[in-house]
Short mmCIF file of C-alpha atoms and ligand atoms in Angstrom, two decimals:
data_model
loop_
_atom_site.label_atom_id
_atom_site.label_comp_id
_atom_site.label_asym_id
_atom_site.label_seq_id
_atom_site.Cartn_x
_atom_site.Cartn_y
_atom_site.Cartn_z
CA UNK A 1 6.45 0.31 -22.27
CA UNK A 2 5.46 -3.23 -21.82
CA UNK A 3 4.70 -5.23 -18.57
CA UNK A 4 5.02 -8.87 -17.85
CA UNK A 5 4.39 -11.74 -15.60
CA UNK A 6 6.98 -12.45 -12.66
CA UNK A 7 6.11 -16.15 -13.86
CA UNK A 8 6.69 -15.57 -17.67
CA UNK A 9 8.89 -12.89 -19.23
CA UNK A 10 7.07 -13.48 -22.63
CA UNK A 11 3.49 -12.86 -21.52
CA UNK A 12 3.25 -8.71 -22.12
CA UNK A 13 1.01 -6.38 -22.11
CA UNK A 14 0.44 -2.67 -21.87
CA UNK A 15 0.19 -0.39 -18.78
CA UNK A 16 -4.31 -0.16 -19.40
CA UNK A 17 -4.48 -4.19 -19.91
CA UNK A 18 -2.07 -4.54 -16.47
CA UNK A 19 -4.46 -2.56 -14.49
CA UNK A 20 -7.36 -3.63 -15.84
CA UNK A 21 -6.61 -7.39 -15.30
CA UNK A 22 -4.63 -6.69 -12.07
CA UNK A 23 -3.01 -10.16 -11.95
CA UNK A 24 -1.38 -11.95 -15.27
CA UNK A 25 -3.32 -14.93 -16.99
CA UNK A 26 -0.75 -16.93 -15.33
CA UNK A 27 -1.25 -16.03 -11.80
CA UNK A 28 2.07 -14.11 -11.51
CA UNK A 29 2.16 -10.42 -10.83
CA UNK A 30 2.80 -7.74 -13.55
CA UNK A 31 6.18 -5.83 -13.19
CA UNK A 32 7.72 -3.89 -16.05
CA UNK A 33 10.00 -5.35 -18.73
CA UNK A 34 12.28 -2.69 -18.58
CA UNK A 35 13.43 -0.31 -16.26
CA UNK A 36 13.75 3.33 -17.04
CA UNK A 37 16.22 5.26 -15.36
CA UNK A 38 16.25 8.99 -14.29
CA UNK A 39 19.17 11.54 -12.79
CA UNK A 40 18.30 13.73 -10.06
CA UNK A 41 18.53 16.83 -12.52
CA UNK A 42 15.81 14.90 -14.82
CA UNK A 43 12.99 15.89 -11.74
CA UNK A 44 14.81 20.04 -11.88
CA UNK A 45 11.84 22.47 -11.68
CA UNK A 46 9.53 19.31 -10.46
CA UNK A 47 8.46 19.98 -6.94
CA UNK A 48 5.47 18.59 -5.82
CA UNK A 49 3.86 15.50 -6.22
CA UNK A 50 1.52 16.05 -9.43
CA UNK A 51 4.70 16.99 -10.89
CA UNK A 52 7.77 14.66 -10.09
CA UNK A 53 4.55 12.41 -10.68
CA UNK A 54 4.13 13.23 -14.09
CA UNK A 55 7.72 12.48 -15.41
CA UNK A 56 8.33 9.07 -13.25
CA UNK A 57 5.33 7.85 -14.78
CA UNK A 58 5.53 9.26 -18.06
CA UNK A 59 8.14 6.49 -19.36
CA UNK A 60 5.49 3.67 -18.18
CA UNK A 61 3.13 5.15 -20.10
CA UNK A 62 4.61 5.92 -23.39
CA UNK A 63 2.81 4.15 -26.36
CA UNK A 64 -0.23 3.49 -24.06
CA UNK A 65 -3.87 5.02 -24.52
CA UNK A 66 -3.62 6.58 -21.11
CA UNK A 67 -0.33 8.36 -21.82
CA UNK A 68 -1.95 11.55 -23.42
CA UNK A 69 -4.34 12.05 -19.95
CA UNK A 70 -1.31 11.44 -17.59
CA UNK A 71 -1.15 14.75 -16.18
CA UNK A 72 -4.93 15.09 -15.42
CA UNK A 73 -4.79 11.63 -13.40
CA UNK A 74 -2.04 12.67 -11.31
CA UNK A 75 -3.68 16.31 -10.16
CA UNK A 76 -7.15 13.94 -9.51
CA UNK A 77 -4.57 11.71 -7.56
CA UNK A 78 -1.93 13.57 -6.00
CA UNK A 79 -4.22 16.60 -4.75
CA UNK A 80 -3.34 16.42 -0.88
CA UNK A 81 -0.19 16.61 0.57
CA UNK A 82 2.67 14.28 2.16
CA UNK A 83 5.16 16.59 4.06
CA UNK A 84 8.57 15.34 5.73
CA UNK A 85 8.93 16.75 9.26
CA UNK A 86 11.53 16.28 11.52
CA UNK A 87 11.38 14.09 14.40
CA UNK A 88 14.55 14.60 16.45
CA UNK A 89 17.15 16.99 15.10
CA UNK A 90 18.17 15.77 11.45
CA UNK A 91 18.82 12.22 11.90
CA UNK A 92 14.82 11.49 12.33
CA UNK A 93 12.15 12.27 10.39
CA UNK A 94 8.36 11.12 9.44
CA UNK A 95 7.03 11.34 5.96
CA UNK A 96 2.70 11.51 6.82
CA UNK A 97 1.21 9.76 4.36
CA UNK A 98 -2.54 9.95 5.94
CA UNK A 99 -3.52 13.04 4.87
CA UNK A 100 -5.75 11.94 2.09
CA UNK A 101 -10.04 11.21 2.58
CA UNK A 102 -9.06 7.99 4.22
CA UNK A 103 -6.42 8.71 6.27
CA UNK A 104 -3.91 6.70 4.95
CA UNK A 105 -1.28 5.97 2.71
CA UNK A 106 -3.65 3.26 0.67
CA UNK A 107 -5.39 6.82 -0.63
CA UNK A 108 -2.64 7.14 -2.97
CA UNK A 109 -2.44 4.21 -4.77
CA UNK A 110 -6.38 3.40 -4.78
CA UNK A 111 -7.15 7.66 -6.18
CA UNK A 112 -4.60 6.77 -9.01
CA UNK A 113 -6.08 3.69 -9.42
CA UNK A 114 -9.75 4.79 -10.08
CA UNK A 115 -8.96 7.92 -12.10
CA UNK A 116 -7.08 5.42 -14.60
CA UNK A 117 -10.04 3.21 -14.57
CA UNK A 118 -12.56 5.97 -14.46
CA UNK A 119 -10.94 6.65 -18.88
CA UNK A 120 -10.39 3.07 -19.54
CA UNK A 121 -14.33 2.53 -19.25
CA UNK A 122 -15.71 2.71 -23.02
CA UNK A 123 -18.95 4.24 -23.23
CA UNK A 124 -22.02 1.20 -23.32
CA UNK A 125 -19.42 -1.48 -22.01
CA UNK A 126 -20.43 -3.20 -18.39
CA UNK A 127 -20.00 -2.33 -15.22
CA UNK A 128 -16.26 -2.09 -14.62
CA UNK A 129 -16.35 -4.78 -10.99
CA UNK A 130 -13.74 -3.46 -8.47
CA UNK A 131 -12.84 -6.74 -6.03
CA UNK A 132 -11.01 -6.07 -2.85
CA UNK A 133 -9.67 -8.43 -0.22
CA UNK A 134 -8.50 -5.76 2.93
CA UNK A 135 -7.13 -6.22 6.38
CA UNK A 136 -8.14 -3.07 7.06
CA UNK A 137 -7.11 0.22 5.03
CA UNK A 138 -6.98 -1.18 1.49
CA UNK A 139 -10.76 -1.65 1.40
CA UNK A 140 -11.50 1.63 2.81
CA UNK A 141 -8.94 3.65 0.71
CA UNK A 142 -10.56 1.92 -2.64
CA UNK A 143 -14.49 2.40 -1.81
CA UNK A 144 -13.41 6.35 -1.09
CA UNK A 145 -11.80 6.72 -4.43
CA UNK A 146 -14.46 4.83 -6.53
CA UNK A 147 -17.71 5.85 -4.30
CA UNK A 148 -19.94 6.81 -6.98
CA UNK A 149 -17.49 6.71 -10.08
CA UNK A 150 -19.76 6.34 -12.85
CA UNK A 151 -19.36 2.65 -14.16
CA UNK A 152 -17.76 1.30 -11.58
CA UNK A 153 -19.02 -1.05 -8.80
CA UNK A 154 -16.50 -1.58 -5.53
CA UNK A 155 -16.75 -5.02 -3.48
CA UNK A 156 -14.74 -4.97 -0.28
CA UNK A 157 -14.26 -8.59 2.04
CA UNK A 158 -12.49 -8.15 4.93
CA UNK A 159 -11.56 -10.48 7.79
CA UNK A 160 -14.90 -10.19 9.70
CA UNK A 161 -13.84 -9.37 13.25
CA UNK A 162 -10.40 -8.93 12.67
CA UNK A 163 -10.03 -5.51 11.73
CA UNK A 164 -10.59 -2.45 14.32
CA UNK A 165 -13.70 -0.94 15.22
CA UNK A 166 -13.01 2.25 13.71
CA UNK A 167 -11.71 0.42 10.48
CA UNK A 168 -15.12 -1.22 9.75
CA UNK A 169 -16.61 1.64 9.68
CA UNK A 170 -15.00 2.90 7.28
CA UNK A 171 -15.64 -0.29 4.90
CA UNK A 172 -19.32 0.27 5.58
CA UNK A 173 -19.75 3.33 5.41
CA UNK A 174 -20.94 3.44 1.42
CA UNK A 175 -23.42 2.07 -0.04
CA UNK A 176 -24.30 3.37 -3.73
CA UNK A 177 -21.90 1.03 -5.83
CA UNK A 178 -19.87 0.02 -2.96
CA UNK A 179 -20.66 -3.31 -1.57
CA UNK A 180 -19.44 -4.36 1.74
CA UNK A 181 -18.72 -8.40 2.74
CA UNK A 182 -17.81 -9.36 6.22
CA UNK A 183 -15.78 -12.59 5.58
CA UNK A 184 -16.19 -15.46 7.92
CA UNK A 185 -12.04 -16.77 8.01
CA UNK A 186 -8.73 -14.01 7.87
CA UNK A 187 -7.13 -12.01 5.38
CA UNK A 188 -5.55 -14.67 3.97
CA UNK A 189 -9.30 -15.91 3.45
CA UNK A 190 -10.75 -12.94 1.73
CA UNK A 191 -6.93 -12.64 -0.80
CA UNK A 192 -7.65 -16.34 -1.88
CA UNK A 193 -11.25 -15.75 -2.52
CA UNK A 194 -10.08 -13.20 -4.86
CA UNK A 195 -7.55 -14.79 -6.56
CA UNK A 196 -10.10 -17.41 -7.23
CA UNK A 197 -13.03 -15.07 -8.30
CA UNK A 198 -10.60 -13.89 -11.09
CA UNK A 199 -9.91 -17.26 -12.74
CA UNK A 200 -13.41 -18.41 -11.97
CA UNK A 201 -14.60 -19.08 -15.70
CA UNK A 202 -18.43 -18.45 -14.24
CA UNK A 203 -17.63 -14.91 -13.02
CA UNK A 204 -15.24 -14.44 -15.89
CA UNK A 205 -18.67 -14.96 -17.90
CA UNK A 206 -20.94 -12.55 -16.08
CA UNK A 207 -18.71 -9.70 -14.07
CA UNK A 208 -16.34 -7.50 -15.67
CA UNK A 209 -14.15 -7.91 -12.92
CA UNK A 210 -10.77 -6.15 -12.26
CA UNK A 211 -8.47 -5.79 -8.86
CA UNK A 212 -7.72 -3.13 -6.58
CA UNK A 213 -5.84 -4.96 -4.40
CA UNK A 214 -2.20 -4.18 -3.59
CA UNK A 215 -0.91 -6.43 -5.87
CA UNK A 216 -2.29 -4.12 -8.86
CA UNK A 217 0.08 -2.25 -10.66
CA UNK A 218 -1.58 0.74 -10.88
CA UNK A 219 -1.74 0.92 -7.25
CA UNK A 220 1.89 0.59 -6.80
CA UNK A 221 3.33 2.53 -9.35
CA UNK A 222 2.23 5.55 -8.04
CA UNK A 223 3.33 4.60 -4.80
CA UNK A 224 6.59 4.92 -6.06
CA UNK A 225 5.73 8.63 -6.65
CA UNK A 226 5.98 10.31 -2.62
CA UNK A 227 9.19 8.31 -1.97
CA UNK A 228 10.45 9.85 -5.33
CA UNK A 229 9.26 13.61 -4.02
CA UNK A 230 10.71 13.15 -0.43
CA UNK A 231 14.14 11.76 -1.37
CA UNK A 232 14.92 14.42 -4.16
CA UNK A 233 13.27 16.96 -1.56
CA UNK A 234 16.16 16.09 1.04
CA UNK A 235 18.51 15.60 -1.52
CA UNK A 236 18.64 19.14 -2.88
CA UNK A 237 18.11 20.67 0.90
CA UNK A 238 20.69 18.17 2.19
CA UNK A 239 22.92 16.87 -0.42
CA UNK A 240 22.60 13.20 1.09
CA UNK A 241 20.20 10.04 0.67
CA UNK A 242 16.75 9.40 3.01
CA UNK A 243 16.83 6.26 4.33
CA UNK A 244 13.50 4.22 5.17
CA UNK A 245 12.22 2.65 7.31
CA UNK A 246 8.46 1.27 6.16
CA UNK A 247 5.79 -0.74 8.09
CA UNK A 248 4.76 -3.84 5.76
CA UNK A 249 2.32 -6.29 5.45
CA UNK A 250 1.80 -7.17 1.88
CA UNK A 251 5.12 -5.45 0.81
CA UNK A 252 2.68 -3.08 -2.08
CA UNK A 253 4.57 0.18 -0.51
CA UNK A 254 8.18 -0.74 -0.20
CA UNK A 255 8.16 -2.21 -3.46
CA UNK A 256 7.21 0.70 -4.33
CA UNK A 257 9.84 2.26 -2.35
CA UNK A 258 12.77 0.08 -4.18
CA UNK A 259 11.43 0.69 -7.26
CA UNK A 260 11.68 4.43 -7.32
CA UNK A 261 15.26 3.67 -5.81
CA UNK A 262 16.37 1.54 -8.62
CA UNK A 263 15.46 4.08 -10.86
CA UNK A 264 17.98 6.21 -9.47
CA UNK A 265 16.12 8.26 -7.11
CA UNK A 266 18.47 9.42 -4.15
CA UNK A 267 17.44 7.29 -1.34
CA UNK A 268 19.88 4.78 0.77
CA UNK A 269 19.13 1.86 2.95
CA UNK A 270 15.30 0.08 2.96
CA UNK A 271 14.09 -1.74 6.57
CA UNK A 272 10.86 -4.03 6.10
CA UNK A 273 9.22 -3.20 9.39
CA UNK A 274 6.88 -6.19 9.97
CA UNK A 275 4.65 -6.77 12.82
CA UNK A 276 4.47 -10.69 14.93
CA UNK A 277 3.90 -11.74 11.13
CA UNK A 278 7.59 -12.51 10.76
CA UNK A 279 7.43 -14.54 7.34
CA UNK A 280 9.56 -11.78 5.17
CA UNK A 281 12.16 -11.23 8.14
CA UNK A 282 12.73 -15.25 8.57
CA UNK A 283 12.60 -15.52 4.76
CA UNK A 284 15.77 -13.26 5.19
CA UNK A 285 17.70 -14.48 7.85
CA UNK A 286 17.16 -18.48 6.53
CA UNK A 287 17.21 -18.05 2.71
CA UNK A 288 13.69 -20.79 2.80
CA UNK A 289 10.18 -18.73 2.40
CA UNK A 290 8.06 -20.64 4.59
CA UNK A 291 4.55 -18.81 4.28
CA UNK A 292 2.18 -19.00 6.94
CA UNK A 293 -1.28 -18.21 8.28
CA UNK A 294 -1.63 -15.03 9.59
CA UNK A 295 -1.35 -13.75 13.41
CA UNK A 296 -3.47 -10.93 14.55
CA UNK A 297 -1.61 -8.17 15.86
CA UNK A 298 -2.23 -4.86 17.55
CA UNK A 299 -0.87 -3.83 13.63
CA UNK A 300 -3.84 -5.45 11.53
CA UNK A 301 -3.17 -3.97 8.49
CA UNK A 302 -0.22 -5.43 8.33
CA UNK A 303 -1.66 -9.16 9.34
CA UNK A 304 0.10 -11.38 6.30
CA UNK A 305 1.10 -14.28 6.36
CA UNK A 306 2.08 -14.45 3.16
CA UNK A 307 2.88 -11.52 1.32
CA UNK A 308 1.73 -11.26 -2.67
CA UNK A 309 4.54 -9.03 -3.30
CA UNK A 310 7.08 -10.97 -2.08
CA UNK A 311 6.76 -12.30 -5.84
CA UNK A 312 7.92 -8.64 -7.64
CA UNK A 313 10.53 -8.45 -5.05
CA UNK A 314 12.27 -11.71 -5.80
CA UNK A 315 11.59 -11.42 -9.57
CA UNK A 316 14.08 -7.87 -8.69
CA UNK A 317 16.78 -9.47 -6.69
CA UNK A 318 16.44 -13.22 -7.33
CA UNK A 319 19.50 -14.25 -5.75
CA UNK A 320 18.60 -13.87 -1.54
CA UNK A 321 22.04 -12.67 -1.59
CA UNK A 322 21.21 -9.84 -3.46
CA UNK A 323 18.04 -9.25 -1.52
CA UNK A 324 19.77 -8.76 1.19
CA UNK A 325 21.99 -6.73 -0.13
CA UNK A 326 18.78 -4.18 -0.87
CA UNK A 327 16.38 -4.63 2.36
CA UNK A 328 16.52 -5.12 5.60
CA UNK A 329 13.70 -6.76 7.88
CA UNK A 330 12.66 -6.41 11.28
CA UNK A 331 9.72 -7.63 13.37
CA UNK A 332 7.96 -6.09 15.96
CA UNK A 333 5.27 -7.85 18.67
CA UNK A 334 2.49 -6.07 20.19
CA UNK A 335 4.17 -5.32 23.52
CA UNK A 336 7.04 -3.19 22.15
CA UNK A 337 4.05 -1.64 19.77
CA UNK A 338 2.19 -0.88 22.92
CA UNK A 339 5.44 0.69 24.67
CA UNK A 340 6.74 2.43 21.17
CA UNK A 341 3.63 5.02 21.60
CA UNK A 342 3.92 5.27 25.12
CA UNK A 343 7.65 6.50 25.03
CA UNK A 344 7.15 8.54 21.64
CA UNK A 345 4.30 10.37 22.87
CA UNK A 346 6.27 10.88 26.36
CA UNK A 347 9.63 12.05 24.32
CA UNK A 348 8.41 13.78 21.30
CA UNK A 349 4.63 14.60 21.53
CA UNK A 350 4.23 12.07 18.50
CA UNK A 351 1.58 10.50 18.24
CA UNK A 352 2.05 7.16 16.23
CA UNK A 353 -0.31 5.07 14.56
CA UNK A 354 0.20 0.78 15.62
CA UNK A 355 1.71 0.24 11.66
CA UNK A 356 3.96 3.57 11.98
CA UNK A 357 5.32 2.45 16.32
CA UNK A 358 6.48 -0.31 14.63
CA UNK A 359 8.74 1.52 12.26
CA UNK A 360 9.99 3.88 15.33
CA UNK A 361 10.12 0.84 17.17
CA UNK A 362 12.74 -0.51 14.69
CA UNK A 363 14.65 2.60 14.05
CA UNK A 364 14.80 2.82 18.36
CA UNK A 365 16.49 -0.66 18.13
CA UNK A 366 19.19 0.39 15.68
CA UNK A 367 22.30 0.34 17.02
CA UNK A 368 24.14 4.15 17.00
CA UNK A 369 26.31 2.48 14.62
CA UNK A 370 23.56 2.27 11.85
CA UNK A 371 22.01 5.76 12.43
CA UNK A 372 25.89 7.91 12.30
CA UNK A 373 25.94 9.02 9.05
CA UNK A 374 22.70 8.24 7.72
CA UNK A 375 19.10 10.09 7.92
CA UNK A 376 16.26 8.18 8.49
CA UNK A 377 12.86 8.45 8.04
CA UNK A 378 9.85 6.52 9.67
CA UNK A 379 7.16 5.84 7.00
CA UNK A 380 3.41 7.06 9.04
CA UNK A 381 0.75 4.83 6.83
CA UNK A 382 -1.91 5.96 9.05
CA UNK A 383 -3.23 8.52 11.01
CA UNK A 384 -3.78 7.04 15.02
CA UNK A 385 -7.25 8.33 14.60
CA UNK A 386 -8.10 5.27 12.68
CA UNK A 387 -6.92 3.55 16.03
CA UNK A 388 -8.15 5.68 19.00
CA UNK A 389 -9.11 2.45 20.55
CA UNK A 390 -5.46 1.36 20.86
CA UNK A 391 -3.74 4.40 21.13
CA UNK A 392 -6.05 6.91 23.24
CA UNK A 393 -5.40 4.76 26.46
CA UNK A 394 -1.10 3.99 25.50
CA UNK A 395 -1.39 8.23 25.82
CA UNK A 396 -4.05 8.28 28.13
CA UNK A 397 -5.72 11.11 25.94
CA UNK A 398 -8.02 11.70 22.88
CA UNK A 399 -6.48 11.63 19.41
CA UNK A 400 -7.34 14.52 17.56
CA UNK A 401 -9.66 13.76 14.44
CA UNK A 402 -8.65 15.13 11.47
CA UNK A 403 -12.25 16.40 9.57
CA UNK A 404 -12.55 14.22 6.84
CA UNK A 405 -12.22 11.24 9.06
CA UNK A 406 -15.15 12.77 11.01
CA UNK A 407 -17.16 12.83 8.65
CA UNK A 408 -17.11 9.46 7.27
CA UNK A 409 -17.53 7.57 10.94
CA UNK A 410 -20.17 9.82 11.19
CA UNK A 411 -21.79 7.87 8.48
CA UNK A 412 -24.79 4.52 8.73
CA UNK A 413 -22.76 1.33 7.73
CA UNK A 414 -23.82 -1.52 6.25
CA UNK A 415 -22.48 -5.03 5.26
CA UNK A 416 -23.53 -8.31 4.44
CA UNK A 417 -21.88 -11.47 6.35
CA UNK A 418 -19.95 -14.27 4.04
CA UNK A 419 -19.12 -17.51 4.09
CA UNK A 420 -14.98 -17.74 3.63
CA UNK A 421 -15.11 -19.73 0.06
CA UNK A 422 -15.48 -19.05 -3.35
CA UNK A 423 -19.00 -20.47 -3.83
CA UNK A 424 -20.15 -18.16 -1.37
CA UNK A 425 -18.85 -15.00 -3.37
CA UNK A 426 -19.96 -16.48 -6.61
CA UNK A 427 -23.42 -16.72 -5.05
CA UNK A 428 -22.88 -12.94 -3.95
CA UNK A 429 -21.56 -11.34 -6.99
CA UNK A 430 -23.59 -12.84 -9.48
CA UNK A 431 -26.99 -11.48 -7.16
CA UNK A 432 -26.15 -7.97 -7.60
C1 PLP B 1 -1.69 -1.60 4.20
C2 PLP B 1 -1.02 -0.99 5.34
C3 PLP B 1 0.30 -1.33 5.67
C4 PLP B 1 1.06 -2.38 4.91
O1 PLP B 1 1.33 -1.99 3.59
P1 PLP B 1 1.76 -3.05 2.50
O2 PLP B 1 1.88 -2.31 1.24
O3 PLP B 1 0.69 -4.10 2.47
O4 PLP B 1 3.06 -3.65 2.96
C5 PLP B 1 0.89 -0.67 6.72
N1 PLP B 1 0.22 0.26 7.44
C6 PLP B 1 -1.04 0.60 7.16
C7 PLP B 1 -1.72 1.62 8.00
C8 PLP B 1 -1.70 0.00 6.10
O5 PLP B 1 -2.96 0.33 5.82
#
């Protein structure tokens, strides 16, 4: 299978060259050239996750020098769970998607990630340079899964200030091969620093450099892989489509989410929750993308003002009629975040994360006319242990701590402070 540029159908390359140069010569994102398609009894006797895993990914890739190992990188991947429990009755539900080191759903697609990487590496070759921009999660998800990788090197920016207490910490909690830069500007700041560093013919010279951001293909791909396992779960225990609901900044996991449905995976309607950053939602409702700096919200991973992905999702629908007709959008401010937990906590014992309120926030919103008929299911990215500081006093408690996420705040940090521009990182990178 071959993958090319949103910008340039005729620029195509396999599934190790995507990953490894993480955006196309051309600045546009890789998506596949072709689309394979599967029946729910293609996935019979596939239960879990290494497993449906195996055959969605398998046609992807066919013909490529990672195709033989598939099956070991998705047990190093997939090797913690992501149940579907039941919120009220069985018209609500939650897939938990934080039960991975990092406690979130960015554990996925960054463990994938590096075990792919981890074979590409050729014995005597350099330093294979991880560079991620992160509002909060990404960063954290990607040093976890590379942290002491042999060959690898991992630097995280992130907005400095911007994301939450508890988040930094886990950015800086590394050291080894993991490099940690607190970014003087937003997230918007430390994804454009990026993007430059990649076409920036110095570092091109000196730094093997490859992404880990969302907009990576071998981040999202296997994204596509729990939505897969949860919708043919509830299909053959309840003979009818999951809908979804999913919190979104930079739009990596519903992609995902779309593209295991256009595959022919059994689930129904698609809602873009989005926080006070209301870009994708307006983009909707006015047919003109008007991209914009960021806000901060009470929701910081999802702080984008202009979403990379918004690129693979027009190149799939790129009539905004048609995009329509597939997604949804909503968007959520801090208040109704705030009062989300409050309520959920009081009514269910649920304890949401900010990113996952605003998803019950939306579905709370729907009209009874939308939820008749249909199941829905709230998509948690996060664990509200990431975010006792906002949620322990909206439920006037503690937050349990799952033990992996113990363990890592338990940890020194480190980080080194950076100028928002592209000189500055030069300066950085090349001085390691
Ligand atoms: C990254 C993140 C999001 C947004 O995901 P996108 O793929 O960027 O849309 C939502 N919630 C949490 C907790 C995240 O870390």
């Amino acid at each position: 299978m071959e993958f090319c540029s949103t910008r340039d159908a005729s620029v195509r390359v396999g599934f190790s060259r995507a990953l490894l140069r993480g955006l196309a010569p051309d600045g546009g994102l890789y998506v596949p050239c072709s689309w394979p398609t599967f029946t729910i009894g293609d996935f019979d006797g596939a239960d879990g996750l290494p497993a449906v895993a195996e055959r969605l990914i398998a046609p992807f890739l066919a013909g490529d020098p990672l195709g033989p190992q598939l099956a070991e990188i998705v047990r190093e991947a997939f090797d913690f769970p992501a149940p579907l429990c039941s919120v009220q009755g069985d018209e609500l539900f939650v897939l938990e998607l934080f039960h991975g080191p990092t406690a979130a759903f960015k554990d996925f697609g960054a463990r994938f990630l590096a075990a792919c990487f981890q074979r590409l590496r050729k014995p005597g070759e350099p330093l294979l340079n991880i560079l991620v921009a992160t509002s909060g999660d990404t960063g954290g998800a990607v040093a976890a899964a590379f942290h002491r990788r042999a060959g690898t090197a991992v630097s995280v920016l992130f907005p400095q200030g911007l994301v939450s207490p508890t988040q930094e910490r886990q950015l800086t909690c590394w050291g080894d091969n993991v490099r940690s830069f607190a970014v003087r500007g937003t997230f918007d700041d430390c994804q454009r620093m990026v993007k430059e560093a990649f076409v920036d013919p110095q570092l091109q010279a000196h730094c093997n450099l490859s992404s880990a951001n969302s907009i990576n293909l071998g981040r999202l791909l296997p994204q596509a892989v729990y939505y897969a396992t949860t919708s043919l779960q509830f299909f053959r225990q309840h003979g009818r489509r999951l809908d979804f609901i999913i919190p979104s900044g930079n739009l990596g996991n519903a992609v995902a989410c779309i593209w295991a449905r256009s595959m022919g995976l059994p689930i129904g309607e698609i809602v873009l929750a989005h926080n006070a950053n209301r870009t994708v939602p307006d983009y909707l409702d006015t047919g003109e993308l008007r991209p914009r700096p960021s806000v901060a919200t009470l929701a910081s991973a999802m702080d984008v003002g202009n979403p990379s992905n918004l690129e693979r999702l027009r190149a799939l629908f790129p009539a905004i009629d048609a995009l329509r007709d597939a997604v949804r959008a909503t968007s959520i401010d801090d208040a109704a975040i705030r009062e989300r937990v409050r309520l959920d906590y009081a009514r269910y014992g649920q304890i949401w994360c900010p990113h996952t309120a605003v998803a019950a926030e939306t579905w709370a919103r729907m009209p009874q006319s939308a939820r008749t008929g249909h199941a829905w299911c709230l998509v948690a990215t996060a664990s509200p242990a990431k975010f006792p500081e906002i949620v322990e006093p909206l439920i006037g408690g503690p937050v349990p701590v799952p033990a992996a996420l113990a363990e890592l705040l338990g940890r020194p940090t480190h980080s080194e402070t950076l100028d928002a521009s592209l000189a500055a990182l030069r300066t950085a990178l090349l001085s390691q």
